[in-house]
mmCIF file with all atom_site columns, C-alpha atoms in Angstrom:
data_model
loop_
_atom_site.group_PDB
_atom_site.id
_atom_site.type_symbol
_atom_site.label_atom_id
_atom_site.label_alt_id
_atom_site.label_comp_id
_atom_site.label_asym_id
_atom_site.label_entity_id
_atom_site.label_seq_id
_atom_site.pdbx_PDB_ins_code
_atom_site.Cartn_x
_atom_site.Cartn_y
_atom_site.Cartn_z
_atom_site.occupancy
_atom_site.B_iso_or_equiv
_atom_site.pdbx_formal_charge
_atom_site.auth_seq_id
_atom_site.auth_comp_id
_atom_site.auth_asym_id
_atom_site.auth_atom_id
_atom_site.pdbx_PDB_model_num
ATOM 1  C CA . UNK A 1 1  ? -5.279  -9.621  11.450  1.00 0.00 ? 1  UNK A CA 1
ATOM 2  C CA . UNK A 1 2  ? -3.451  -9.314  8.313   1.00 0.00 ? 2  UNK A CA 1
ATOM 3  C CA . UNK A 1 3  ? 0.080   -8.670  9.962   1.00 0.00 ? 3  UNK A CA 1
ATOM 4  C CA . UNK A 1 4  ? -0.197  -11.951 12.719  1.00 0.00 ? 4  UNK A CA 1
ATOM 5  C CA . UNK A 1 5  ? -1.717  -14.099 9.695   1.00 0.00 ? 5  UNK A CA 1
ATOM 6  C CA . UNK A 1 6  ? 1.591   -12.902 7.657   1.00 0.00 ? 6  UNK A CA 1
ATOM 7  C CA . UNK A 1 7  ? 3.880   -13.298 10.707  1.00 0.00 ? 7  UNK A CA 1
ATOM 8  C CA . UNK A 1 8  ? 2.388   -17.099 11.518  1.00 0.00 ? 8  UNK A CA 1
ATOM 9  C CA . UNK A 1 9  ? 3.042   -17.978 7.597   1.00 0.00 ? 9  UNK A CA 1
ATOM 10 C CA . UNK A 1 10 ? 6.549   -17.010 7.134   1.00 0.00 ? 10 UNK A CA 1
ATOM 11 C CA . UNK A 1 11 ? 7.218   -19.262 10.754  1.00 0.00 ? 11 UNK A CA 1
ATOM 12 C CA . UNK A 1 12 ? 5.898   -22.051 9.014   1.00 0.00 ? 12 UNK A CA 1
ATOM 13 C CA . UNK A 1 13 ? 8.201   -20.740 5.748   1.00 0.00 ? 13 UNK A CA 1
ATOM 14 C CA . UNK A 1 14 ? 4.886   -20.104 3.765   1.00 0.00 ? 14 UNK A CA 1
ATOM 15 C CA . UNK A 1 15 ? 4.847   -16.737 1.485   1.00 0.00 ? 15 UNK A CA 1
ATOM 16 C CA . UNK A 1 16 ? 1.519   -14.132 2.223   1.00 0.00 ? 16 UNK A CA 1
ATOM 17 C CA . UNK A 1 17 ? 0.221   -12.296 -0.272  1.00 0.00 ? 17 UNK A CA 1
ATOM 18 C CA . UNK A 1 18 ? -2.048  -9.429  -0.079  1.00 0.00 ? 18 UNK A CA 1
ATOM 19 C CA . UNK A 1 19 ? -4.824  -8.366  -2.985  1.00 0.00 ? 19 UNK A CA 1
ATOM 20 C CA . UNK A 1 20 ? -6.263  -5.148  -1.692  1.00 0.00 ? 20 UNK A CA 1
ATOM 21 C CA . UNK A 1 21 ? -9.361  -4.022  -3.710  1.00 0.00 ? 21 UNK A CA 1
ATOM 22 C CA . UNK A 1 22 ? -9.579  -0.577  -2.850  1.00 0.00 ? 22 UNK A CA 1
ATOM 23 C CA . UNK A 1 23 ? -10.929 2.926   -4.076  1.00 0.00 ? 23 UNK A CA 1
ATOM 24 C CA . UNK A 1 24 ? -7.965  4.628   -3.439  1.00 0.00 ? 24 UNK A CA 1
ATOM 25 C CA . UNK A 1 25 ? -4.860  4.830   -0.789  1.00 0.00 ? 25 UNK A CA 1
ATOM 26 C CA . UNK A 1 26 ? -5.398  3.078   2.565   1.00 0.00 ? 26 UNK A CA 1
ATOM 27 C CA . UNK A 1 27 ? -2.552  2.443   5.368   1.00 0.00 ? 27 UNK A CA 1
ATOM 28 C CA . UNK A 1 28 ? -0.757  -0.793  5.700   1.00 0.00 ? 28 UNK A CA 1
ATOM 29 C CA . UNK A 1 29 ? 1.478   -0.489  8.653   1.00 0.00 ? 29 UNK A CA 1
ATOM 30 C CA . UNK A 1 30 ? 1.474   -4.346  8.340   1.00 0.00 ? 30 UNK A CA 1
ATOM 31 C CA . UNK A 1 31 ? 3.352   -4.694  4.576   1.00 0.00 ? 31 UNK A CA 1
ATOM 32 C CA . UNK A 1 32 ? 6.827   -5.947  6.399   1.00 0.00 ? 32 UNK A CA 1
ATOM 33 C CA . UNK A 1 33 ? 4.555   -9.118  7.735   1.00 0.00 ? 33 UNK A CA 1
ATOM 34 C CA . UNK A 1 34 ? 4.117   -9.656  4.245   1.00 0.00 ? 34 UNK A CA 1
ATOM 35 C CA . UNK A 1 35 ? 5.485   -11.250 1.218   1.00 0.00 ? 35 UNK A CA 1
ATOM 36 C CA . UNK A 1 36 ? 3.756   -9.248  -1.346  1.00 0.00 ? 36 UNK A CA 1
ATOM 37 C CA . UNK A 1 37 ? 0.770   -6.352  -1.976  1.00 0.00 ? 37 UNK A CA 1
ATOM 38 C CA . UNK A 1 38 ? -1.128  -6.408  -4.762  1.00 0.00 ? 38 UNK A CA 1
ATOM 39 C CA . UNK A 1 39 ? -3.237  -3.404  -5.174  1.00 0.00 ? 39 UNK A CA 1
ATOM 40 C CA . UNK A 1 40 ? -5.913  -4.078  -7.884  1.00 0.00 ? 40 UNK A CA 1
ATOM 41 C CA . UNK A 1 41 ? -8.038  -0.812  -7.418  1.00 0.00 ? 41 UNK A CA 1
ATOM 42 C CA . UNK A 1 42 ? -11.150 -1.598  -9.138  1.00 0.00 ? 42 UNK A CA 1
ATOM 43 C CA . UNK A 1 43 ? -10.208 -3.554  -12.170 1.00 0.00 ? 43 UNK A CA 1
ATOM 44 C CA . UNK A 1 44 ? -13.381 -4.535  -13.407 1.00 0.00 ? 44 UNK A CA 1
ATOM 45 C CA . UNK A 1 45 ? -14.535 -7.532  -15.216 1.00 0.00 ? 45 UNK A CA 1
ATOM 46 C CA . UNK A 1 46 ? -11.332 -9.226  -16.271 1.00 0.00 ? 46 UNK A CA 1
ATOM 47 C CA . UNK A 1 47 ? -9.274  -8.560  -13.056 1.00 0.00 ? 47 UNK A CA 1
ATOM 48 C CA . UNK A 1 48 ? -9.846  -12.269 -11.782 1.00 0.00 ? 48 UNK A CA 1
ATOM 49 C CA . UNK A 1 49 ? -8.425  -13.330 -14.781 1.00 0.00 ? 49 UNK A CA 1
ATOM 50 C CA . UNK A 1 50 ? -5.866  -10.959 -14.862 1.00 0.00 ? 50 UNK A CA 1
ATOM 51 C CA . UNK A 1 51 ? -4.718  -11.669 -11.422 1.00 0.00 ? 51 UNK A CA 1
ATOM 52 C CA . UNK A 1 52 ? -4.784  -15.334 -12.188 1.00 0.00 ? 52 UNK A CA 1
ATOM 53 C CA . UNK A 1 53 ? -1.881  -14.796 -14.712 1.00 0.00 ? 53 UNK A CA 1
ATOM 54 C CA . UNK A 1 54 ? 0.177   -12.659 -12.294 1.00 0.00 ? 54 UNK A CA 1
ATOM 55 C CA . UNK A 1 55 ? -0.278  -15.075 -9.430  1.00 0.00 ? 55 UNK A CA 1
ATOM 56 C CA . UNK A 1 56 ? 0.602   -18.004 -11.711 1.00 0.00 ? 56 UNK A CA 1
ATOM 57 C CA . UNK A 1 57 ? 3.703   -16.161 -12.856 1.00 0.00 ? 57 UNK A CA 1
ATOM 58 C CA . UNK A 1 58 ? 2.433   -16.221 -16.631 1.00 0.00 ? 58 UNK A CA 1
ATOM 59 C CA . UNK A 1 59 ? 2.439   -12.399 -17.244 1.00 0.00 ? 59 UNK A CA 1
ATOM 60 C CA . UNK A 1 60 ? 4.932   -9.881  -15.099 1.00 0.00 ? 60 UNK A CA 1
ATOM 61 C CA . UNK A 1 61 ? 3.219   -6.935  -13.884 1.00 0.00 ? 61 UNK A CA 1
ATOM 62 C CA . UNK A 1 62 ? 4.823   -3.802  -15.238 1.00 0.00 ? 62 UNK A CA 1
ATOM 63 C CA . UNK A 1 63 ? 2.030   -1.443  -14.422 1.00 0.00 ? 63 UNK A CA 1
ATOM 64 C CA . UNK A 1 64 ? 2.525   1.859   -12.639 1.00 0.00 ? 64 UNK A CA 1
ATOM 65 C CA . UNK A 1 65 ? 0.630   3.158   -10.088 1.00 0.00 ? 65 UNK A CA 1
ATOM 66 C CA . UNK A 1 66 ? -1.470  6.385   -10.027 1.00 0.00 ? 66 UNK A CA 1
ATOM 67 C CA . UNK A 1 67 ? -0.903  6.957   -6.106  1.00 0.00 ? 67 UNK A CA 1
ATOM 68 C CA . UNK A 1 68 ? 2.272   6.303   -3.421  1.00 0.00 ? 68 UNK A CA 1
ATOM 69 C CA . UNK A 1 69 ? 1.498   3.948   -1.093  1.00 0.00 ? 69 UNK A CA 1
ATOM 70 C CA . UNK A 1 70 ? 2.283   4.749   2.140   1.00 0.00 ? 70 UNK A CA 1
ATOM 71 C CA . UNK A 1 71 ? 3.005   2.669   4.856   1.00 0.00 ? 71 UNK A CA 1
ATOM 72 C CA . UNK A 1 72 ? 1.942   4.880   7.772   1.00 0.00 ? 72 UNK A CA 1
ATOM 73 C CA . UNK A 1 73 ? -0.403  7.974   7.924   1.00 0.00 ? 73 UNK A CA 1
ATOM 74 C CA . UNK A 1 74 ? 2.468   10.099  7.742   1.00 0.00 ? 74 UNK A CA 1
ATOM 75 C CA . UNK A 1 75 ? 5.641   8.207   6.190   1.00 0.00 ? 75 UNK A CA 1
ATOM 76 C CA . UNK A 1 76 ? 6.574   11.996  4.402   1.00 0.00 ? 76 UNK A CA 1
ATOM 77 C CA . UNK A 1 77 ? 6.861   13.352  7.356   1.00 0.00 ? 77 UNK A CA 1
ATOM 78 C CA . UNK A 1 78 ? 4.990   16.807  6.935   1.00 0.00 ? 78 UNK A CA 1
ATOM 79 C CA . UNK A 1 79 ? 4.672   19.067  9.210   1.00 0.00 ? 79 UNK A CA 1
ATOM 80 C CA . UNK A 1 80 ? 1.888   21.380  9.886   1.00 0.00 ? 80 UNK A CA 1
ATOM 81 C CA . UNK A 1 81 ? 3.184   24.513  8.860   1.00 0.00 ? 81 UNK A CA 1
ATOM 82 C CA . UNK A 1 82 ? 3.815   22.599  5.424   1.00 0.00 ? 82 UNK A CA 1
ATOM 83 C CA . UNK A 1 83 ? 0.178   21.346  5.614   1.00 0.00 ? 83 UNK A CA 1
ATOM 84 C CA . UNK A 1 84 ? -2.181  22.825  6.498   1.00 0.00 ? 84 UNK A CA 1
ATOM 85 C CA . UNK A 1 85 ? 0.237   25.333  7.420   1.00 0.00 ? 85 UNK A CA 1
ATOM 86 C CA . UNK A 1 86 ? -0.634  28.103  10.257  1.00 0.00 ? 86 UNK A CA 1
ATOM 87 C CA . UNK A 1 87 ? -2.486  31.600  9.734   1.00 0.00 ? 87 UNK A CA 1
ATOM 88 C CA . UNK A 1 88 ? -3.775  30.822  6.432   1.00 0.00 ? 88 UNK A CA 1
ATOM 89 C CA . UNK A 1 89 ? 0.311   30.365  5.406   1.00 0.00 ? 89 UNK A CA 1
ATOM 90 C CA . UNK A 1 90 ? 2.230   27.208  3.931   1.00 0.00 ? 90 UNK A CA 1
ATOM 91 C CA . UNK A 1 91 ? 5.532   26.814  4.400   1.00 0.00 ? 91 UNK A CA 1
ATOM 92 C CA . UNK A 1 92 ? 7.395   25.056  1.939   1.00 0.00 ? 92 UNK A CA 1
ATOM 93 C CA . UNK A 1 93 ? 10.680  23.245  3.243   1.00 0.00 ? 93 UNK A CA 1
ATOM 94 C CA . UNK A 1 94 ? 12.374  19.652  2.888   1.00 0.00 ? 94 UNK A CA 1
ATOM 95 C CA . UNK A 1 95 ? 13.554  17.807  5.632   1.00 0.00 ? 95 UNK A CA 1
#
């Protein structure tokens, strides 16, 4: 839904932008449809407001996150011997 809502907008040159209230990391193989992601967590109260002043471009948000979004399941590419690994054993490697 999200990605053909994104992809219809940006053929009609209209921008798309995402506010994800979520409780943690989710999947969003859809982002490239999509002009911009805002991930707001659960900000309480004053997150309307606050996401007023970012969407009217009155504050910048300099933030930092406290996950890594990913855009598939598996964008690190681990393997299972890395995780969960095999016979009770991890194997640590980069690829």
């Amino acid at each position: 839904m999200i990605s053909n809502f994104g992809k219809s907008n940006k053929k009609k040159g209209k921008k798309t932008i995402v506010i994800m209230s979520i409780p943690g990391v989710v999947e969003f193989p859809w982002s490239n449809d999509v002009d911009a992601i805002i991930a707001d967590f659960y900000g309480g109260e004053q997150m309307a407001p606050a996401l007023l002043n970012i969407l009217y471009g009155d504050v910048t948000p300099s933030g930092k996150l406290p996950v890594t979004l990913q855009k598939t399941e598996n964008d690190e590419k681990i393997t299972p011997e890395q995780y969960p690994g095999v016979d009770w054993t991890s194997t640590y490697t980069e690829k």
